[in-house]
């Protein structure tokens, strides 16, 4: 039994609320304190190279981990670029940087390359930070740490309140961060997002250590920091909301043409694609395949507010789809690279279905014992792949090698291998 097994088995030590228990097993019950102002006040936004150079020198001279956050304009602008970057470090205070005015922050990234970066939900911010030259070599993800430690709510506000006893004001999380100049209340909110991030990191490190999970967390953080940028999605138009209604290949072609036209317009205008044309309207047009502009204008989403020129550009996309040959039409489904959907296993391979059922039950029980979400113990996709095509000889070595091949970290391999060895030995029930 590992340290984490022993800790999880001791119910007096298990974290059941929003905060880790005290040494005596009790949890703090004091009323949380509203956090209204950064310690040094709201800093001015850095928007020129000289101010940026001074800030880089200050942060390079600082000590300890660096809290990092970024604000995007999701739902307002095209893409996921950063419109504000916030940092905080001991000895340097808090900095707010405008990456529109200072688009190349590679010098800052290099100055902080030796430091540990503290982010909340790192995988959300790393792509936009990478675009402006900020790539960490070491990181600590406070959201992932909360998941591994068994916290039921892992949003930043919930974690700061439950762990540190402070309430963050979250009213500006969904605003248009491309606005210039940024209003003072928004800047205060942004500065407060990194105000206690290092304090949260320190508290979570102690809790993970207490539970025997700190090394697991470090392996997860290293995997995030070393992961290459994700590959571009193939056929992103297939992710249009409501696609399940579209069944015929000609209709799929209409979705593709409308989606690609919308994407070009959104990129040119630098607005969210949904503000150009909604997914529901694309699906409506695909199902109807209107014969002309008049028929298109009668559909939901193409109403009276749309100009004649706009209607004509959408109808032109529909007409392009209508003019394609059969060979040019998209196939109904994307090529399957992994196992079929689990619902089909019972018919396709009953023995594999039995293995998967046993594996899911075993992983679920282990995750509950360790007080963490199943998907953080091992990804469901990895479990499916091993159960669909198990090693020729099922033993700890072969199953462990299979898990490693699918990207499982050493701590996951150690814990999950015995569960899967047992599950893969399950025989189909007659």
XYZ file of C-alpha atoms in Angstrom:
430
model
C 0.000 0.000 0.000
C 1.422 3.396 -1.011
C 1.427 6.467 1.213
C -1.482 7.796 -0.822
C -3.457 4.575 -0.281
C -2.906 4.881 3.466
C -3.874 8.547 3.539
C -7.014 7.988 1.493
C -8.019 5.046 3.658
C -7.892 7.260 6.761
C -11.284 9.006 6.588
C -10.237 11.520 9.238
C -7.642 12.896 6.823
C -9.702 12.850 3.630
C -10.532 16.214 2.091
C -14.278 16.351 1.651
C -14.967 20.061 1.449
C -13.348 23.025 -0.214
C -10.247 23.118 1.983
C -7.614 20.621 3.131
C -8.023 19.593 6.760
C -5.818 20.871 9.537
C -3.256 18.594 11.178
C -5.874 17.426 13.650
C -8.193 16.383 10.827
C -10.599 19.300 11.140
C -11.265 21.841 8.382
C -11.201 25.603 8.790
C -14.688 27.081 9.178
C -13.900 30.800 9.433
C -15.849 33.075 7.107
C -13.842 33.818 3.936
C -12.402 37.325 3.544
C -13.189 39.325 0.361
C -10.004 40.183 -1.550
C -10.706 43.641 -2.938
C -7.345 45.212 -3.758
C -3.859 43.975 -4.721
C -1.237 44.435 -2.015
C 0.627 47.147 -3.931
C -2.451 48.488 -5.724
C -3.269 48.029 -9.419
C -0.059 48.450 -11.447
C -0.034 50.461 -14.693
C -0.356 48.391 -17.853
C 2.997 47.872 -19.596
C 2.534 48.928 -23.209
C 5.972 49.999 -24.484
C 9.402 48.423 -24.824
C 11.166 50.541 -22.202
C 8.606 49.724 -19.507
C 8.771 46.075 -20.552
C 12.577 46.048 -20.231
C 12.375 47.470 -16.705
C 9.757 44.927 -15.755
C 11.827 42.024 -17.148
C 14.849 43.145 -15.121
C 12.737 43.348 -11.958
C 11.244 39.894 -12.427
C 14.600 38.346 -13.301
C 15.958 39.755 -10.043
C 12.979 38.421 -8.072
C 12.948 35.086 -6.287
C 10.813 31.983 -6.104
C 7.998 30.817 -8.391
C 6.289 33.170 -10.856
C 2.487 33.379 -10.940
C 1.320 33.649 -14.572
C -2.118 34.215 -16.075
C -3.496 35.402 -19.404
C -6.802 36.879 -20.496
C -8.280 36.090 -23.907
C -11.326 37.466 -25.730
C -13.131 34.185 -26.353
C -16.543 34.779 -27.901
C -15.508 38.238 -29.107
C -12.394 37.852 -31.269
C -11.124 35.292 -33.760
C -8.709 32.783 -32.279
C -7.387 32.483 -28.744
C -4.649 35.124 -28.574
C -3.759 36.782 -25.270
C -4.963 40.335 -24.686
C -3.497 40.737 -21.200
C -0.724 38.881 -19.382
C -0.456 39.026 -15.586
C 2.570 38.004 -13.534
C 3.592 38.167 -9.910
C 6.869 37.232 -8.198
C 8.380 37.804 -4.789
C 10.609 40.851 -4.911
C 9.038 42.156 -8.146
C 5.357 42.558 -7.296
C 2.614 42.303 -9.930
C 2.899 43.226 -13.606
C 0.183 43.663 -16.222
C 1.386 43.504 -19.841
C -0.517 44.458 -22.991
C 0.590 41.825 -25.555
C -1.059 43.806 -28.354
C 1.350 46.697 -27.767
C 4.189 44.313 -26.806
C 3.605 41.253 -29.020
C 7.035 39.660 -28.511
C 7.570 38.570 -24.913
C 10.306 36.049 -25.704
C 12.839 38.101 -23.695
C 10.565 37.806 -20.671
C 10.154 34.087 -21.281
C 13.918 33.659 -21.423
C 14.462 35.724 -18.269
C 12.056 33.462 -16.391
C 13.170 30.190 -17.990
C 14.821 28.932 -14.827
C 11.855 29.689 -12.582
C 8.848 27.546 -11.831
C 5.707 29.047 -13.392
C 2.473 28.756 -11.431
C -0.666 28.646 -13.567
C -4.266 27.641 -12.958
C -5.512 25.267 -15.688
C -2.191 25.593 -17.518
C -3.280 23.895 -20.745
C -5.793 26.696 -21.363
C -3.209 29.492 -21.211
C -0.067 27.835 -22.572
C -1.087 28.014 -26.278
C -1.644 31.796 -26.217
C 1.480 32.328 -24.106
C 3.507 30.250 -26.548
C 2.339 32.531 -29.401
C 4.011 35.533 -27.733
C 7.232 33.735 -26.821
C 6.503 32.589 -23.262
C 7.196 28.886 -22.745
C 7.880 27.465 -19.269
C 10.424 24.744 -18.587
C 8.905 23.990 -15.157
C 5.392 24.610 -13.951
C 2.910 23.991 -11.149
C -0.750 23.764 -12.172
C -2.970 24.651 -9.207
C -6.131 23.304 -10.865
C -4.558 19.922 -11.623
C -3.054 19.854 -8.125
C -6.546 20.353 -6.722
C -7.883 17.465 -8.797
C -5.138 15.114 -7.671
C -5.650 16.162 -4.049
C -9.364 15.337 -4.263
C -10.899 18.798 -4.042
C -14.529 18.738 -5.225
C -14.351 22.224 -6.787
C -11.168 23.257 -8.573
C -11.978 26.634 -10.126
C -9.552 29.353 -9.043
C -12.136 31.170 -6.957
C -13.244 28.007 -5.180
C -9.667 26.932 -4.510
C -8.546 30.326 -3.149
C -11.615 30.445 -0.912
C -11.418 26.858 0.290
C -7.654 26.665 0.764
C -6.639 30.213 1.684
C -9.884 31.671 3.023
C -10.186 34.600 0.585
C -12.969 35.418 -1.885
C -11.954 36.549 -5.371
C -14.298 38.794 -7.321
C -15.082 36.902 -10.560
C -17.455 39.334 -12.270
C -15.173 40.130 -15.223
C -14.147 36.641 -16.329
C -16.176 36.745 -19.568
C -15.612 40.349 -20.680
C -14.061 41.437 -23.984
C -10.387 41.701 -23.034
C -9.540 43.184 -26.444
C -11.180 46.427 -25.256
C -8.784 49.363 -25.141
C -8.208 51.034 -22.802
C -9.050 48.320 -20.290
C -11.302 49.645 -17.492
C -9.775 49.943 -14.022
C -12.135 47.353 -12.436
C -11.065 44.796 -15.043
C -7.388 45.468 -14.349
C -7.981 45.080 -10.613
C -9.708 41.751 -11.247
C -6.800 40.629 -13.463
C -4.176 41.609 -10.878
C -6.041 39.765 -8.136
C -6.010 36.574 -10.223
C -2.248 36.248 -9.605
C -2.211 37.879 -6.146
C -2.467 34.603 -4.206
C -1.483 32.057 -6.858
C 1.927 31.305 -5.319
C 0.351 31.090 -1.845
C -2.154 28.599 -3.266
C 0.665 26.642 -4.870
C 2.523 26.381 -1.553
C -0.567 25.189 0.323
C -1.393 22.604 -2.351
C 2.167 21.312 -2.407
C 1.938 20.647 1.340
C -1.426 18.912 0.903
C -0.172 16.737 -1.951
C 2.887 15.837 0.107
C 0.671 14.934 3.055
C -1.378 12.629 0.832
C 1.690 11.008 -0.717
C 0.830 12.420 -4.153
C 3.447 15.111 -4.656
C 5.656 13.029 -6.934
C 2.583 12.126 -9.007
C 1.789 15.804 -9.418
C 5.361 16.606 -10.433
C 5.216 13.971 -13.149
C 1.959 15.470 -14.438
C 3.385 18.990 -14.435
C 6.518 17.835 -16.272
C 4.330 16.149 -18.899
C 2.412 19.392 -19.494
C 5.574 21.497 -19.705
C 7.271 19.119 -22.171
C 4.221 18.436 -24.360
C 4.525 19.679 -27.969
C 1.889 22.051 -29.350
C -1.286 20.155 -30.275
C -1.784 19.172 -33.892
C -4.381 21.233 -35.815
C -7.792 19.588 -35.789
C -8.643 17.651 -38.926
C -11.937 18.754 -40.476
C -12.801 21.237 -37.703
C -16.122 21.943 -39.437
C -17.328 18.561 -38.222
C -17.476 20.008 -34.703
C -20.339 22.328 -35.678
C -22.972 22.132 -32.942
C -25.996 20.127 -34.115
C -24.059 18.001 -36.630
C -25.856 14.887 -35.387
C -28.898 16.037 -37.398
C -26.930 16.130 -40.658
C -26.838 12.700 -42.280
C -26.587 12.997 -46.075
C -23.252 13.682 -47.757
C -24.608 16.629 -49.750
C -25.807 18.182 -46.507
C -22.373 17.623 -44.979
C -20.878 19.483 -47.939
C -23.170 22.448 -47.225
C -21.987 22.519 -43.603
C -18.361 22.423 -44.757
C -18.770 25.248 -47.307
C -20.703 27.486 -44.909
C -18.263 26.798 -42.056
C -15.221 27.572 -44.195
C -16.816 30.743 -45.578
C -17.711 31.871 -42.058
C -14.188 31.131 -40.831
C -12.593 33.238 -43.581
C -14.902 36.159 -42.826
C -14.362 35.869 -39.054
C -10.587 35.758 -39.481
C -10.598 38.767 -41.801
C -12.800 40.787 -39.443
C -11.111 39.423 -36.271
C -14.374 38.483 -34.637
C -15.670 35.260 -33.123
C -17.124 33.004 -35.859
C -20.346 32.732 -33.887
C -20.868 36.469 -34.318
C -20.710 36.048 -38.106
C -23.139 33.130 -38.383
C -24.419 30.764 -35.719
C -23.942 27.003 -35.829
C -27.720 26.527 -35.711
C -28.104 28.572 -38.905
C -25.452 26.486 -40.672
C -27.246 23.268 -39.754
C -30.636 24.746 -40.805
C -29.249 25.587 -44.245
C -27.619 22.171 -44.583
C -30.849 20.363 -43.832
C -32.917 22.564 -46.159
C -30.357 23.062 -48.983
C -32.216 26.207 -50.145
C -32.643 26.725 -53.888
C -32.107 30.489 -53.825
C -31.579 33.556 -51.648
C -35.302 33.912 -50.951
C -35.515 30.371 -49.597
C -32.365 30.942 -47.536
C -33.757 34.162 -46.028
C -36.777 32.220 -44.755
C -34.615 29.967 -42.582
C -33.858 30.577 -38.896
C -30.628 32.512 -38.503
C -30.864 34.216 -41.905
C -33.599 36.684 -40.981
C -34.433 40.260 -41.838
C -31.317 41.729 -40.183
C -29.078 40.129 -42.802
C -28.250 42.254 -45.851
C -28.795 41.075 -49.410
C -25.023 40.877 -49.946
C -24.603 38.695 -46.877
C -27.420 36.409 -47.973
C -25.839 36.104 -51.405
C -22.465 35.081 -49.974
C -24.101 32.349 -47.879
C -26.204 31.158 -50.809
C -23.049 31.059 -52.943
C -21.521 28.678 -50.380
C -24.633 26.488 -50.538
C -24.499 26.510 -54.329
C -20.836 25.455 -54.283
C -21.795 22.435 -52.199
C -24.669 21.639 -54.553
C -22.281 21.721 -57.515
C -19.805 19.180 -56.140
C -19.511 15.741 -57.741
C -20.218 12.628 -55.678
C -16.487 11.984 -55.366
C -15.955 15.458 -53.888
C -18.555 15.063 -51.142
C -17.307 14.469 -47.585
C -17.745 11.044 -46.046
C -20.401 10.682 -43.311
C -17.920 10.036 -40.496
C -14.315 10.750 -39.675
C -11.826 7.883 -40.055
C -11.676 5.911 -36.835
C -8.110 5.600 -35.567
C -8.882 3.858 -32.290
C -11.429 1.411 -30.911
C -15.092 1.705 -31.928
C -17.548 3.454 -29.577
C -17.984 1.345 -26.413
C -21.719 0.943 -27.063
C -20.833 -1.180 -30.107
C -18.432 -3.486 -28.290
C -21.022 -5.997 -27.100
C -21.911 -6.812 -30.728
C -18.457 -6.497 -32.285
C -16.390 -8.214 -29.579
C -18.228 -9.434 -26.450
C -14.949 -10.496 -24.807
C -13.554 -6.978 -25.192
C -16.782 -5.566 -23.774
C -16.356 -7.777 -20.700
C -12.759 -6.606 -20.294
C -13.786 -2.974 -20.557
C -16.576 -3.358 -18.014
C -14.177 -4.950 -15.518
C -11.500 -2.329 -16.197
C -13.898 0.567 -15.718
C -15.119 -0.862 -12.432
C -11.564 -1.411 -11.194
C -10.356 2.057 -12.216
C -13.429 3.659 -10.661
C -12.861 1.871 -7.349
C -9.173 2.811 -7.278
C -9.905 6.449 -8.126
C -12.446 6.623 -5.317
C -9.951 5.080 -2.909
C -7.379 7.699 -3.916
C -9.904 10.569 -3.844
C -9.297 11.781 -7.387
C -11.247 11.876 -10.664
C -10.954 8.726 -12.768
C -9.705 10.676 -15.792
C -6.739 11.960 -13.776
C -5.861 8.470 -12.617
C -5.818 7.234 -16.235
C -7.469 8.570 -19.375
C -10.606 6.678 -20.493
C -9.176 6.486 -24.024
C -6.103 4.629 -22.756
C -8.282 2.123 -20.910
C -10.389 1.538 -24.025
C -7.363 0.999 -26.258
C -5.739 -1.512 -23.907
C -9.015 -3.404 -23.477
C -9.755 -3.481 -27.204
C -6.290 -4.725 -28.183
C -4.680 -6.270 -25.073
C -1.119 -7.599 -25.156
C -0.715 -11.129 -26.480
C 0.547 -12.198 -23.058
C -1.199 -10.399 -20.226
C 1.152 -9.683 -17.347
C 2.412 -6.679 -15.406
C 5.314 -6.073 -17.788
C 3.266 -6.149 -21.010
C 0.361 -4.113 -19.628
C 2.747 -1.565 -18.129
C 4.515 -1.252 -21.471
C 1.179 -0.742 -23.239
C 0.187 2.015 -20.797
C 3.553 3.719 -21.227
C 3.150 3.528 -24.990
C -0.137 5.410 -24.733
C 1.491 8.183 -22.708
C 0.705 7.148 -19.130
C 3.108 8.544 -16.545
C 5.150 6.191 -14.309
C 2.904 6.781 -11.274
C -0.161 5.906 -13.347
C 1.500 2.779 -14.729
C 2.405 1.632 -11.223
C -1.110 2.085 -9.848
C -3.264 1.064 -12.810
C -1.304 -1.934 -14.131
C -2.545 -4.396 -11.452
C -6.147 -3.278 -12.057
C -5.888 -3.802 -15.808
C -4.032 -7.113 -15.530
C -6.971 -8.406 -13.523
C -9.553 -6.896 -15.881
C -7.873 -8.251 -19.011
C -8.040 -11.729 -17.527
C -11.833 -11.555 -17.202
C -13.656 -14.017 -19.438
C -16.850 -13.235 -21.334
C -19.987 -14.256 -19.457
C -21.901 -16.844 -21.506
